[in-house]
Amino acid sequence: MKIKEILKAKGENQEVKIKGWVRTKRGSKHVFFIALNDGSTISNIQIVAEGENFSEELIKQITTGSCIAAEGNLVESKGSGQAVEILANKIEILGSADADEYPLQPKKHSLEFLREKAHLRFRTNTFSAVFRLRHALTFAVHKFFNDKGFFNLHTPIITGADAEGAGEMFGVTNFDLSNIPKNENGEVDYSKDFFGSKTNLTVSGQLEAELAALALGQVYTFGPTFRAENSNTSRHLSEFWMIEPEVAFADLDDNMNLAEEFLKFCIQYCIDNNADDLRFLDNRLEDQEKNLKKEERSEMGLLERLQFVIENNFHRLTYREAIDILRNSKPNKKKKFQYIIEGFGSDLQSEHERYLVEKKFKKPVIITDYPKGIKAFYMKQNKDGETVRAMDILFPLIGEIIGGSQREENLELLEKRMDEMDVDKKELWWYLETRKFGTCVHSGFGLGFERLVMFVTGMKNIRDVIPFPRTPQNAEF
Ligand code: 4AD
Ligand code: MG
């Protein structure tokens, strides 16, 4: 049985057999207690064993980290820490763990230390809770869209297109790197490469999703995306997962409504289904902040913050309004911001986003209608000639969690914008044809999955919410 089932069943005097990893062993020669965890839940189960029933050799091998199977009777616990425990009559060592070498001790380790033990950090309470929640969120994403009649679309991981036009892509090639074919002009001859053209790892499945949306009506992608930006921050990964819905006949308002409902659904799903893990992480954060000065502590606990986001409407404002607020804000006037907001055209940095969310509105914020110069070519152009129908959703402690827009469905306007931004129309001929043949108003957005996992778990570094983080200079494990 799994520990999760045993604790739910609470059936007593029942013979059970479980397998798991030893967290701790304590007690004496006569009677000892094992805290066992099998990953099914944050809770351990206590195994009580009388020394005389087991060989000394076996008892010695029951060390922190070792893997065992135990059989026995499930009884009401006499101790205070748990409702039930197992009186073991049989214990088998499945995999021993050398106690002197096992890297994890039954004490708190720093997250940085555990990042270097990526193969074992799953064994800790914190990371097992995080990854159970990551699963719950994955499931919630699919449930949300499936219930709404969306179709999940697998967009390519290897692509020739640079959807965001940012150029921060990882090339994909099988050239012999010490002998790359060149043409007469000395340029790399991609016609000789595996795919016969230059290819990259995708930065977004959006352009392909647009094709499908203009036929299937409403689709969503959920896949890995790759960005070679050299930003070593607590919110950026080189490989991250993105969810990108794309909806025909939806305008920017529909898009914002969908995104808000979606985020709230995912958070509520975790509250409903992963209460134990959330409670553990809530306590963990509170514990961590105990030693901080009052003004450095979070205003809300984790659970309180999740509830708050579900219960409040996100504040919606335009980029122009946001700039006015920021320009007149204290940190801007006192030059406390690293990047001073001069006026229209300034890009918002995470310090500005967090000011709006955490200081000004104290709730999630949606900013719309950004200057066209700082956004991608495919966004719907407003009549003012200066802004586009973009939206960014900003979250407390995270900053940008979603970026999206209404798309430019007018072929002429789209081509003009591509020319202005130097986007190769020939390469994107297949994308442009959707505007030639039965175009329509449509919108979509991208949710950075790890940023959502960060928000829900309260983890402060994005490396701690993905099993195997890839960041500049780091792809071990
Ligand atoms: O704002 P972005 O670049 O938007 C797009 O890629 C659009 N094609 C989405 C669309 O309209 N379909 O990225 C979307 C989100 C960001 O809001 C952020 O949450 C996340 O992806 N993101 C990252 N997450 C982790 N590491 C990175 N390096 C990220 N870059 C973006
Ligand atoms: Mg963005």
PDB file of C-alpha atoms in Angstrom, residues 308 352 356:
ATOM      1  CA  PHE A 308      -6.245  36.433  -1.946  1.00  0.00           C
ATOM      2  CA  HIS A 352       8.591  48.548 -11.884  1.00  0.00           C
ATOM      3  CA  LEU A 356       2.746  48.263  -9.297  1.00  0.00           C
TER       4      LEU A 356
END
